[in-house]
Amino acid sequence: MSDNWQNVVLRNQHPKLRMFANCNADVSSAKSEVQPALRVDSVELAASTPPLATAIAPDPTPPSGTVKKHGIDVQAQREAVEVSVLVRSTDSLPPVPGQQTLRGMATRTMTFDEIYNLAREPSTIFIEPADALKLPRPIKGSAGSAAPARRVQGVPPDELGDGKGMLIGIIDVEGFDWAHPDFLVQGKSRFVSIWDQGAKVGRNRKGLKRGRVISAADMQSALTDAAKIGVSPHDLEPQSQMVVGSHGTHVASIAAGNSGLCSAAEIAAVLIALPEDEIDRRTSFYDSTSLLDAVYYLLDLAGERPISINISLGTNGHAHDGSSILDRWIDVLLSEPGRSICIAAGNAGQERPEAPDDLGYMMGRIHASGKIDAQGLDHILEWQVVGDKIKDASENELEIWYEPQDRLAISIRPPDGDWIGPVLPGQFIENHQLPDRTLISIYNELHHPTNGANYIAAYLTPFFGKDLIIGIPAGVWQVRLHGLVIREGTFHAWIERDDPADLGDGNFFWPSFFTDASHVDSSSVSALACGQRIVSVANLDELKRRAHITSSQGPTRDGRLKPDITAPGTEIVAANGFGDPDNPWIEMTGTSMASPFVAGVIGLMFAANPTLTAAQVLGIIKATAQPLPGATYQWVHDLGFGVISPRACVDEASLALIRTELKKPTAPTAAAPVAAVPAPRHGAPQKALTTRRPPRTAS
C-alpha cells in the first residue's frame, strides 16, 4: 500500500479516535456519558440524548434491514464535539494557553477536523485520546471516635522527624476537609492550597483551565468567620465535592495529618472533578490530562522545595509497560531532584468471590495472557459482558498486546451469534452493526509508535439512536486469536474497566470481565503505576501477613518489577472528612491507603536529604524493604520487594550522598574480611575521616 495521506492519518491516530470520528453528534453525546475524553459543547444536545440508564434490551428478532454501517452527520459532529488528546511529535509543539506542552509531547482539546489536520503533519508521531480515570473504591468501614494509633510503631518520633519544611501533594477525589481537627494547629489549617478542578464559580480562576483555588488565606478567613456566625467553614468556602467520609481527606490524613507521617509538613491538594450528573459528564472532560495538570500545579507551587505527591487514582488503558505518553511525561518531570510521586497499584487483584454476595472479583478479572506456540494454533478468550445481566449500555473495550515479531488475527463471536472475522494485521472493522443492533469495531494494528509492539483493539458499542438506546447483550463474547506468524507467541489482554453505573433504582450496570477460564491473576497493576520513576504501592494486610486480596499485582507487560513496595493499607483509621464531629475517624481498606503511607515516608526522606532524585528514592525504598516472615528478599508479584521500613528509609536517605575517603595505610597489611556495617540511625554522628557532600539546596 502506498504511504498516501489517508494511510498516514489512519496510522497516526489511535483506533478509538477513528471510531469516535465515525459517529454523528447524537451518538457522541451518548458516548460522552461514559467516555471522559469526549465532550459535546451544547447543553441542549447533551440534554436531548436519552440517559444510558434508559437502555432497553436487544431484540433477538429485529426487523430486516438493520445490519448497516452506522450513519454519520459529519458537519454536526465537527461543530459539536471535542476530544481531549495526548500528542507526540518529532518537533517541539507550540504552547497553548491552559494546556500542557513538554518538548515533543502535548495535551490538546481538539475538534475532529483539527485532529485530522494534525495527523497529516509530517512531524506528528501519534495522537491518542486521554485515558479514563478509575475511581478509587476502597472498602469503607465504620466511623468512630477512637483516634488512630501512631503510623509507625516501635520507632521514637524523633528518629523519623516530622517532615517540617516539606510539601505533601495530594491528588484525589470527594473533597478535602481542611477544617478537620487532624489538619488544624492553633486554629490554622495546614493545607496551604486546594485547586478544585470541578468548581464552576468563585474567585482565583486566573490562569486555570478549569475550577478555582482555595488559598491558605481563604481557609483562614473561613475558619475565623465561621466561628463568629456559627456555620461550617465549608459553607463559606465550599468545594465541588464534599462527600462524607471523603477519600481525599482520608488519604491526606495518612500522609500528612497531625496523626500522619509528615505531621509538620504543609499540604497542597488538587480535587479531580468526576461529575456524577449525566449532563455534566457529557459536557465536561474528566480524563487523565487532569492528573497531568494537577501534577504541574503542585510542582509549580512547590518551586524549589522538595515535594512528595500521592495519586490514589489510576488508568487501565495502554500496554502496561510504562511506554504511554502520560507515563513517559511523568518520568521526565521526576528527573529533577526533590520530586517524587507515589501511585496506588490498584484494587484489581481479586479473582474469585470470598462470600456468596461478594462481587469484588468483577473489578479484578481485568487481565488475561497466554502463549500461542506455533503457526496455525488458536487461543480463545472469554469476555463476560454483564451490565444489568440482560444488557449493558456502556461501551466495552478490550486491548490485546503482543510481540512485534509475531502476527495474530482476531475473530469475535457474540453470545449465541456467528463469528465475525478473522481481521488480519493491518485490517479493521469500524462500527459494524450486528442484527441485534450492537456495533462492533476491531482494529488489528502493527508496531505501536510508543513501544513498537503489535496490538488489537476491540470495542462493543450499544445502539445510540436519537430517542432510543439498545444495550449490548449480556453473556460471554468469545475472542479467538489466530496464530499466523509465531516467533515468540506471548500475548497480554486487558479490559478497560468502566466503573459500575448506578441506575438509580438499586441496580447497576456492572463492568465486563474475563471469565474464570480466561483470567490470569497477574499484571493487573494500574497502567499509570507502571512508570519507570514512580513508586507503585501495594496493600499489606498486616493481620493476615499477606497482600490484601484486592491489591493489584505485577509484573508489567515487559517484565519489570511493579509494584515496588507494600505498605499498611488494610483497615486503616484516618480522618473522616465532612463527617459527624462526634465520629471524626473512619476505617478504609485499599491501595489508596497504602500509597499515602509511602508518600509520607518519602516526605521524611526528603526532610533528611532534599537533594534526592525520584530514582534514588525508589532505589532506597527497594534496598531497605523488609520481607514478611518466611519470605526472602526476592521481588514477588503482589508485595513487590517487601514491606516499607520507614526508619531504614530515612537513615539511608541521610547517607545517600555521603562519600568517605579512607586514609592510606602506612604499611602493607594482610587483607581482612569486610564485615557488614549497619546503617546508623537518623541523626547519629558520622565518624568519617574525610567527608565530601554537596551543599543542600536552601528550602
XYZ file of C-alpha atoms in Angstrom:
699
model
C 0.000 0.000 0.000
C 1.357 3.436 -0.887
C 2.045 5.757 2.007
C -0.560 8.315 0.933
C -2.038 10.902 3.270
C -5.102 8.742 4.034
C -2.843 5.945 5.252
C -0.766 8.395 7.317
C -3.904 9.727 9.004
C -5.033 6.202 9.898
C -1.598 5.239 11.171
C -1.074 8.365 13.301
C -4.390 8.203 15.153
C -5.369 5.807 17.901
C -8.176 3.499 16.721
C -10.544 4.902 19.326
C -10.243 8.358 17.756
C -11.082 6.900 14.358
C -14.096 5.123 15.838
C -15.238 8.304 17.608
C -14.997 10.255 14.342
C -17.184 7.700 12.549
C -20.293 8.721 14.554
C -22.819 11.504 14.441
C -23.225 14.125 17.158
C -26.133 12.350 18.882
C -24.049 9.182 19.234
C -21.082 11.178 20.543
C -23.356 12.844 23.084
C -24.463 9.454 24.383
C -20.913 8.083 24.403
C -19.590 11.099 26.285
C -21.570 9.992 29.332
C -19.016 7.195 29.838
C -16.121 8.382 27.638
C -14.312 11.034 29.729
C -12.130 12.281 26.838
C -15.212 13.097 24.724
C -17.244 16.282 25.181
C -20.150 17.958 23.441
C -20.216 21.732 23.672
C -24.014 22.037 23.616
C -26.031 21.589 26.811
C -29.139 21.311 24.632
C -27.643 18.376 22.717
C -26.495 16.720 25.931
C -29.944 17.092 27.482
C -31.737 15.766 24.405
C -29.831 12.457 24.439
C -31.505 9.650 26.400
C -29.597 8.684 29.569
C -27.805 5.347 29.320
C -29.870 4.108 32.262
C -32.917 4.062 29.940
C -31.361 1.494 27.594
C -33.575 -1.402 26.551
C -32.583 -4.998 25.891
C -31.558 -6.012 22.373
C -34.332 -7.536 20.288
C -33.475 -11.152 19.398
C -35.649 -10.939 16.288
C -35.149 -7.459 14.833
C -36.831 -6.332 11.645
C -34.940 -6.993 8.443
C -32.509 -4.493 7.077
C -30.942 -3.394 10.360
C -27.424 -4.586 9.512
C -25.783 -1.459 8.084
C -22.939 0.937 8.508
C -23.739 3.499 11.185
C -24.916 6.789 9.713
C -22.770 9.906 10.106
C -23.743 13.566 10.217
C -20.237 14.865 9.586
C -20.972 18.574 9.839
C -22.816 18.306 13.177
C -20.015 16.154 14.537
C -17.432 18.769 13.545
C -19.336 21.592 15.170
C -20.490 19.960 18.401
C -17.808 17.538 19.604
C -14.337 17.952 21.120
C -11.810 15.371 22.255
C -9.099 15.573 24.910
C -5.964 14.085 23.354
C -2.284 13.448 24.010
C 0.088 14.190 21.131
C 3.619 13.049 20.343
C 5.636 14.850 17.696
C 9.189 14.959 16.348
C 9.078 18.748 16.816
C 8.664 20.811 19.958
C 4.984 21.649 19.905
C 3.967 25.273 20.425
C 2.464 26.057 23.846
C -1.288 26.535 24.071
C -2.779 28.529 26.975
C -4.361 26.286 29.597
C -2.827 23.098 28.152
C 0.460 21.336 28.778
C 3.422 21.122 26.425
C 6.781 19.459 27.047
C 9.221 19.082 24.154
C 7.504 16.774 21.657
C 4.540 15.954 23.925
C 1.353 17.922 24.440
C -2.164 17.788 25.775
C -4.742 19.301 23.481
C -8.504 19.840 23.279
C -9.408 19.464 19.622
C -12.273 19.004 17.215
C -12.155 16.035 14.863
C -11.199 18.334 11.977
C -8.259 19.648 13.991
C -7.170 16.111 14.891
C -7.434 15.113 11.237
C -5.285 18.047 10.124
C -2.697 17.479 12.857
C -2.429 13.798 11.901
C -1.448 14.877 8.369
C 1.527 16.907 9.649
C 4.849 15.166 8.816
C 6.118 15.795 12.368
C 3.173 14.066 14.080
C 4.051 10.668 15.550
C 0.797 9.726 17.276
C -2.436 11.185 18.626
C -4.409 9.285 21.244
C -7.418 10.079 23.428
C -6.700 10.710 27.089
C -7.395 7.750 29.360
C -10.338 7.246 31.653
C -9.605 7.742 35.355
C -10.577 4.872 37.607
C -12.401 5.862 40.765
C -10.732 4.623 43.922
C -13.009 2.042 45.503
C -11.719 1.362 48.994
C -13.629 -0.858 51.357
C -15.142 1.556 53.865
C -15.622 0.552 57.475
C -17.424 2.331 60.276
C -16.722 5.786 61.656
C -15.843 6.279 65.289
C -14.293 8.466 67.955
C -11.114 6.431 68.621
C -8.050 8.169 67.174
C -5.629 6.092 65.103
C -2.521 4.590 66.633
C 0.844 6.004 65.619
C 1.526 5.289 61.975
C 4.958 3.791 62.659
C 5.062 1.503 65.661
C 8.200 0.842 67.704
C 10.164 3.843 66.430
C 10.562 7.004 68.538
C 9.210 10.016 66.595
C 12.492 11.914 66.872
C 14.217 9.185 64.858
C 11.929 9.790 61.899
C 11.327 13.512 62.013
C 8.042 15.221 61.216
C 8.521 16.485 57.657
C 8.841 20.137 58.635
C 9.669 22.260 55.602
C 8.315 19.672 53.146
C 5.283 19.959 50.897
C 2.974 16.959 50.607
C 0.798 16.992 47.482
C -2.452 15.036 47.279
C -4.347 14.481 44.008
C -7.673 12.876 44.824
C -11.470 12.948 44.793
C -14.513 13.586 47.025
C -13.152 16.756 48.624
C -10.656 17.780 51.288
C -11.890 18.564 54.790
C -9.143 21.083 55.537
C -11.009 22.161 58.701
C -10.871 18.664 60.238
C -9.048 18.615 63.614
C -6.383 16.356 62.086
C -5.227 19.326 59.961
C -5.591 22.186 62.460
C -2.734 23.618 64.519
C -3.557 26.542 66.812
C -6.686 27.295 64.813
C -4.907 27.293 61.458
C -5.204 24.678 58.714
C -2.020 23.016 57.481
C -3.499 22.977 53.964
C -1.912 25.823 52.009
C -3.821 25.405 48.738
C -6.647 23.380 47.179
C -7.259 23.538 43.449
C -10.848 22.428 42.965
C -10.930 21.462 39.297
C -14.694 20.960 39.363
C -15.639 24.398 40.698
C -17.729 26.378 38.224
C -17.891 29.697 40.071
C -15.738 31.576 42.540
C -12.525 33.535 42.903
C -8.953 32.772 41.908
C -9.704 31.389 38.463
C -6.947 33.398 36.728
C -4.569 31.225 34.723
C -6.521 27.999 35.319
C -8.067 25.889 32.588
C -10.857 24.961 34.965
C -12.070 25.316 38.529
C -10.752 27.627 41.252
C -8.138 27.710 44.001
C -8.904 27.943 47.720
C -5.850 29.623 49.219
C -4.499 29.446 52.758
C -5.846 32.972 53.327
C -9.304 31.894 52.127
C -9.285 28.979 54.559
C -8.165 31.133 57.474
C -10.870 33.715 56.777
C -13.489 30.969 56.585
C -12.321 29.483 59.893
C -12.480 32.879 61.584
C -15.837 33.943 60.134
C -17.472 30.536 60.598
C -16.735 30.633 64.325
C -18.388 34.052 64.584
C -21.622 33.172 62.794
C -21.937 29.518 63.841
C -21.646 27.731 60.482
C -19.204 25.266 58.977
C -16.104 26.784 57.330
C -17.043 24.702 54.279
C -20.270 26.699 53.960
C -18.102 29.747 53.316
C -15.507 28.014 51.135
C -17.337 25.084 49.508
C -15.827 22.554 47.105
C -17.491 20.887 44.154
C -17.325 17.579 46.056
C -17.715 17.273 49.826
C -18.566 13.612 50.406
C -18.963 12.330 53.960
C -16.022 10.020 54.631
C -14.208 11.600 51.686
C -11.423 9.642 50.064
C -9.134 12.645 49.629
C -9.373 13.629 53.291
C -8.568 10.096 54.455
C -5.544 9.897 52.142
C -4.220 13.311 53.230
C -4.629 12.324 56.880
C -2.443 9.230 56.428
C 0.360 11.053 54.619
C 0.418 14.353 56.459
C -2.340 14.794 59.026
C -1.475 15.561 62.639
C -1.887 11.794 63.073
C 0.067 11.090 59.885
C 3.693 10.578 58.980
C 4.620 14.136 57.960
C 2.776 15.831 60.794
C 4.566 19.168 60.348
C 4.601 19.372 56.551
C 2.428 21.744 54.584
C -0.288 20.149 52.439
C -1.412 21.128 48.947
C -4.215 19.314 47.174
C -5.931 19.053 43.815
C -9.543 17.897 43.705
C -10.147 15.970 40.485
C -13.594 16.567 39.006
C -15.501 13.355 38.314
C -19.025 14.623 37.561
C -21.977 12.476 38.609
C -24.790 14.055 36.590
C -25.015 12.700 33.035
C -25.352 16.216 31.568
C -22.146 17.323 33.290
C -20.371 14.185 32.132
C -21.398 14.840 28.543
C -20.294 18.477 28.570
C -17.057 18.042 30.589
C -13.678 16.385 30.321
C -12.735 14.162 33.264
C -9.765 12.242 31.910
C -6.081 11.601 32.610
C -4.973 15.039 31.366
C -6.499 16.458 34.553
C -3.951 14.395 36.512
C -1.110 15.905 34.487
C -2.492 19.398 35.073
C -2.627 18.604 38.795
C 0.996 17.418 38.867
C 2.141 20.605 37.116
C 0.167 22.739 39.544
C 1.729 21.078 42.593
C 5.258 21.197 41.179
C 4.870 24.893 40.387
C 3.518 25.509 43.891
C 6.469 23.688 45.454
C 9.040 25.663 43.487
C 12.475 24.760 44.887
C 11.027 22.936 47.876
C 11.012 19.134 47.889
C 7.571 17.668 47.292
C 6.151 14.188 47.713
C 2.942 13.686 45.718
C 0.372 10.934 46.180
C -2.082 9.824 43.486
C -4.574 7.193 44.608
C -6.258 7.139 41.186
C -5.330 5.068 38.165
C -5.771 4.294 34.494
C -6.089 0.921 32.774
C -5.513 1.666 29.104
C -2.392 1.136 27.009
C 0.287 -1.557 27.251
C 1.087 -1.611 30.995
C 4.781 -1.234 30.215
C 5.424 2.409 31.080
C 5.540 3.465 27.423
C 2.371 5.568 27.289
C 2.739 9.309 26.709
C 1.461 10.043 30.214
C 3.881 7.599 31.874
C 6.850 8.974 29.967
C 5.800 12.558 30.625
C 5.666 11.972 34.378
C 9.042 10.225 34.249
C 10.529 13.364 32.656
C 9.030 15.601 35.343
C 10.549 13.349 38.008
C 14.086 13.735 36.646
C 14.696 16.821 38.817
C 15.776 16.307 42.448
C 13.344 16.746 45.324
C 10.342 15.317 43.466
C 8.559 12.013 43.972
C 5.172 10.581 43.031
C 3.534 7.562 44.668
C 0.684 5.864 42.821
C -1.625 3.208 44.226
C -1.114 -0.080 42.385
C -4.892 -0.531 42.173
C -7.595 -2.728 43.660
C -7.919 -5.215 40.790
C -6.321 -8.210 42.487
C -9.360 -10.265 43.446
C -10.014 -13.266 41.209
C -12.899 -15.088 42.915
C -15.723 -14.355 45.392
C -14.878 -14.538 49.091
C -18.548 -14.896 50.063
C -21.846 -15.664 48.274
C -22.664 -11.963 47.780
C -19.093 -10.812 47.077
C -18.820 -9.121 43.674
C -15.271 -7.831 44.124
C -13.977 -10.299 41.542
C -15.829 -8.324 38.855
C -13.364 -5.499 39.465
C -10.401 -7.866 39.490
C -10.615 -10.019 36.391
C -9.213 -7.432 34.009
C -6.184 -9.317 32.672
C -5.603 -12.378 30.529
C -2.451 -13.705 28.918
C -1.176 -16.765 27.127
C 1.184 -18.097 24.533
C 0.417 -19.390 21.066
C 3.152 -21.945 20.483
C 3.103 -22.280 16.712
C 1.661 -21.003 13.473
C -1.815 -22.372 12.820
C -2.764 -22.638 16.526
C -5.535 -20.570 18.104
C -6.384 -19.300 21.573
C -9.869 -18.337 22.786
C -10.562 -15.718 25.459
C -13.948 -15.471 27.161
C -15.105 -11.887 27.659
C -18.078 -11.686 30.053
C -20.357 -8.697 29.411
C -22.547 -8.097 32.459
C -24.400 -4.780 32.528
C -27.620 -5.463 34.434
C -27.280 -9.154 33.431
C -29.546 -8.598 30.409
C -27.891 -5.747 28.551
C -25.081 -3.218 29.001
C -25.369 0.401 27.921
C -21.697 1.267 28.381
C -19.044 0.876 25.704
C -16.874 -2.184 26.410
C -13.187 -2.109 25.441
C -10.516 -4.787 25.113
C -6.850 -4.323 24.203
C -4.519 -7.181 23.250
C -0.766 -6.565 23.079
C 1.766 -8.952 21.584
C 5.350 -9.039 20.367
C 6.343 -7.235 17.137
C 7.860 -10.364 15.555
C 4.505 -12.204 15.673
C 1.353 -11.830 13.587
C -2.079 -12.607 15.026
C -5.544 -12.391 13.506
C -8.703 -11.974 15.592
C -12.303 -13.157 15.363
C -15.123 -12.321 17.800
C -18.310 -14.256 18.449
C -21.304 -12.702 20.255
C -23.350 -14.819 22.679
C -25.421 -17.213 20.518
C -24.101 -15.485 17.393
C -21.796 -16.136 14.454
C -18.068 -15.478 14.245
C -17.015 -12.042 12.938
C -13.620 -12.075 11.271
C -10.883 -13.014 11.054
C -9.444 -9.493 10.990
C -5.846 -9.700 9.793
C -2.917 -7.453 10.815
C -3.372 -4.040 9.234
C -7.133 -4.541 8.768
C -10.049 -3.080 10.715
C -13.821 -3.228 11.051
C -15.381 0.025 12.230
C -18.865 0.482 13.745
C -20.228 -2.656 12.091
C -23.837 -3.206 13.164
C -24.995 -6.688 14.169
C -28.561 -7.962 13.744
C -29.411 -7.028 17.355
C -28.050 -3.509 16.612
C -24.903 -3.843 18.712
C -21.992 -2.153 16.970
C -18.598 -3.803 16.896
C -15.227 -2.285 15.964
C -11.991 -4.281 15.642
C -8.578 -2.819 14.800
C -5.546 -5.047 14.228
C -2.588 -2.662 14.425
C 1.130 -3.242 13.841
C 4.048 -1.542 15.627
C 2.588 0.978 18.054
C 4.679 4.174 17.861
C 5.430 4.309 21.592
C 6.802 0.785 22.090
C 6.903 -0.976 18.704
C 4.581 -3.743 19.910
C 1.583 -5.003 17.953
C -1.864 -4.516 19.419
C -5.503 -5.285 18.772
C -8.318 -3.029 19.991
C -11.917 -4.279 20.138
C -14.985 -2.238 21.101
C -18.580 -3.282 21.744
C -20.942 -0.327 21.454
C -24.673 -0.052 22.188
C -27.033 1.292 19.557
C -27.404 5.009 20.272
C -30.465 6.347 18.483
C -31.795 9.875 18.843
C -34.626 8.688 21.092
C -33.612 5.130 21.863
C -30.637 3.250 23.314
C -30.364 -0.513 22.815
C -27.858 -2.222 25.075
C -25.202 -4.804 24.253
C -26.450 -8.327 25.029
C -25.047 -9.689 28.278
C -23.240 -13.001 28.132
C -19.906 -14.481 27.102
C -18.314 -12.994 23.996
C -15.605 -15.253 22.596
C -12.391 -13.734 21.263
C -10.318 -16.077 19.075
C -6.676 -15.274 18.370
C -5.259 -16.994 15.271
C -1.503 -17.614 15.076
C -0.366 -16.511 11.617
C 3.365 -15.981 12.218
C 4.741 -17.129 15.565
C 8.295 -16.461 16.675
C 7.660 -15.687 20.346
C 3.913 -16.169 20.831
C 3.148 -14.368 24.107
C 0.184 -12.002 24.350
C -1.469 -9.951 27.105
C -5.016 -8.630 27.156
C -6.650 -6.010 29.379
C -10.252 -4.935 29.693
C -10.628 -1.174 30.013
C -12.775 -1.456 33.111
C -15.566 1.087 33.432
C -16.869 1.848 36.892
C -20.230 0.401 37.953
C -23.020 2.741 36.829
C -25.837 3.345 39.304
C -29.192 3.086 37.538
C -30.926 4.875 40.397
C -33.258 2.040 41.406
C -30.786 -0.041 43.393
C -29.491 -1.725 40.245
C -26.216 -1.219 38.397
C -24.582 -1.676 35.046
C -21.589 -3.796 36.082
C -18.308 -3.746 34.135
C -17.245 -6.585 31.866
C -14.517 -9.013 32.928
C -12.732 -12.189 31.872
C -14.319 -15.474 32.883
C -12.534 -17.765 35.320
C -11.368 -19.869 32.353
C -9.525 -16.916 30.765
C -8.493 -14.636 33.635
C -4.802 -14.734 34.600
C -4.120 -13.466 38.114
C -1.142 -11.203 37.384
C -0.174 -7.940 35.653
C -3.199 -6.042 36.988
C -1.240 -3.035 38.290
C -2.754 0.227 37.071
C -1.155 1.342 33.804
C -0.348 4.674 35.446
C 1.567 2.807 38.180
C 3.885 1.159 35.612
C 6.080 4.232 35.045
C 9.830 3.951 35.470
C 10.334 6.536 38.223
C 7.027 6.475 40.064
C 6.666 4.430 43.259
C 3.971 1.773 42.759
C 2.422 0.721 46.083
C 0.582 -2.483 47.067
C -1.727 -3.015 50.060
C -0.456 -5.003 53.046
C -2.954 -6.891 55.194
C -0.887 -6.826 58.386
C -3.192 -9.112 60.366
C -3.071 -11.878 57.740
C 0.609 -11.199 56.907
C -0.002 -11.044 53.157
C -1.042 -8.704 50.396
C -4.714 -7.852 50.644
C -6.844 -9.938 48.315
C -7.875 -6.862 46.301
C -4.351 -5.488 45.824
C -3.275 -5.400 42.172
C -0.333 -7.490 41.056
C 2.633 -7.330 38.715
C 4.756 -7.624 36.756
C 4.385 -5.156 33.895
C 3.862 -6.446 30.355
C 7.575 -6.041 29.642
C 8.515 -7.957 32.789
C 9.538 -5.041 35.023
C 9.013 -5.430 38.746
C 5.938 -3.428 39.725
C 4.563 -2.915 42.349
C 7.729 -1.699 44.035
C 6.741 -1.859 47.678
C 3.873 -2.662 50.012
C 2.623 -0.653 52.977
C -0.206 -0.908 55.507
C -3.470 -0.366 53.651
C -5.977 -2.647 55.388
C -8.471 -1.320 57.952
C -6.612 1.977 58.233
C -8.154 4.575 60.550
C -7.772 8.193 59.427
C -9.759 11.431 59.217
C -13.487 11.161 58.457
C -13.925 14.059 56.076
C -17.114 16.160 56.352
C -18.468 13.613 58.857
C -20.074 13.731 62.264
C -17.805 15.718 64.630
C -18.506 13.103 67.294
C -17.057 10.429 64.963
C -14.016 12.137 63.429
C -12.277 8.954 62.250
C -13.163 6.290 59.706
C -11.666 2.981 58.609
C -10.854 2.184 54.977
C -9.036 -0.565 53.072
C -7.289 -0.323 49.709
C -4.065 0.508 47.921
C -5.370 4.085 48.218
C -4.492 3.853 51.914
C -1.100 2.190 51.400
C 0.160 4.704 48.835
C -0.072 7.836 51.065
C 1.788 5.956 53.796
C 4.717 5.606 51.394
C 4.305 9.220 50.213
C 4.607 10.276 53.858
C 7.753 8.204 54.319
C 9.235 9.863 51.229
C 8.425 13.260 52.727
C 10.509 12.256 55.751
C 13.292 11.103 53.414
C 13.317 14.482 51.672
C 13.456 16.203 55.055
C 16.604 14.180 55.773
C 18.050 14.775 52.299
C 16.253 17.215 49.958
C 18.671 16.563 47.075
C 17.420 13.018 46.390
C 16.051 12.244 42.950
C 12.983 10.093 42.354
C 15.255 7.319 41.080
C 17.298 7.436 44.295
C 14.143 7.441 46.408
C 12.926 4.346 44.599
C 16.304 2.658 44.987
C 16.399 3.341 48.737
C 12.865 2.040 49.211
C 13.771 -1.198 47.438
C 17.084 -1.581 49.277
C 15.545 -1.175 52.718
C 12.340 -3.175 52.164
C 11.705 -5.993 54.627
C 10.213 -9.348 53.545
C 7.370 -10.876 55.511
C 8.347 -13.658 57.940
C 9.289 -16.768 55.993
C 9.841 -14.861 52.732
C 13.070 -13.834 51.012
C 14.346 -10.566 49.568
C 13.176 -11.591 46.101
C 10.516 -9.469 44.404
C 7.040 -11.055 44.458
C 4.115 -10.162 42.228
C 1.742 -8.909 44.949
C 4.104 -7.382 47.550
C 6.916 -6.010 45.413
C 10.273 -6.026 47.189
C 8.621 -6.281 50.589
C 7.194 -4.064 53.314
C 8.429 -0.490 53.562
C 10.730 0.242 56.509
C 10.311 3.938 57.418
C 13.279 4.237 59.772
C 15.632 2.434 57.378
C 14.438 4.645 54.507
C 15.142 7.825 56.476
C 18.530 6.553 57.665
C 19.558 5.545 54.156
C 18.343 8.874 52.735
C 20.597 10.768 55.147
C 23.601 8.728 53.955
C 22.838 8.567 50.243
C 25.178 11.346 49.132
C 27.936 10.920 51.706
C 31.279 9.753 50.350
C 34.149 8.870 52.719
C 37.801 8.734 51.751
C 39.887 6.192 53.656
C 43.372 7.014 54.957
C 46.178 5.382 53.046
C 47.739 2.563 55.091
C 51.260 3.320 56.412
C 52.418 -0.253 55.801
C 51.168 -3.210 53.823
C 48.653 -5.249 55.803
C 47.012 -8.573 55.128
C 43.572 -8.300 53.644
C 40.906 -8.740 56.287
C 37.310 -9.842 55.842
C 34.916 -6.961 55.325
C 32.070 -7.025 57.819
C 28.650 -5.644 57.024
C 28.230 -2.218 58.612
C 24.695 -1.401 59.718
C 23.377 1.982 58.691
C 23.369 4.417 61.632
C 20.108 5.797 62.905
C 18.917 9.120 61.582
C 20.891 11.873 63.238
C 23.739 9.690 64.530
C 27.178 11.350 64.194
C 29.406 10.185 61.359
C 32.963 9.109 62.254
C 34.369 9.587 58.795
C 37.943 10.737 58.331
C 37.064 12.814 55.311
C 33.516 13.540 54.235
C 32.537 15.078 50.935
C 28.960 16.052 50.351
C 27.319 18.630 48.082
C 25.657 21.528 49.888
C 21.925 21.213 50.469
C 19.565 23.302 48.449
C 18.087 26.051 50.561
C 14.464 25.421 51.389
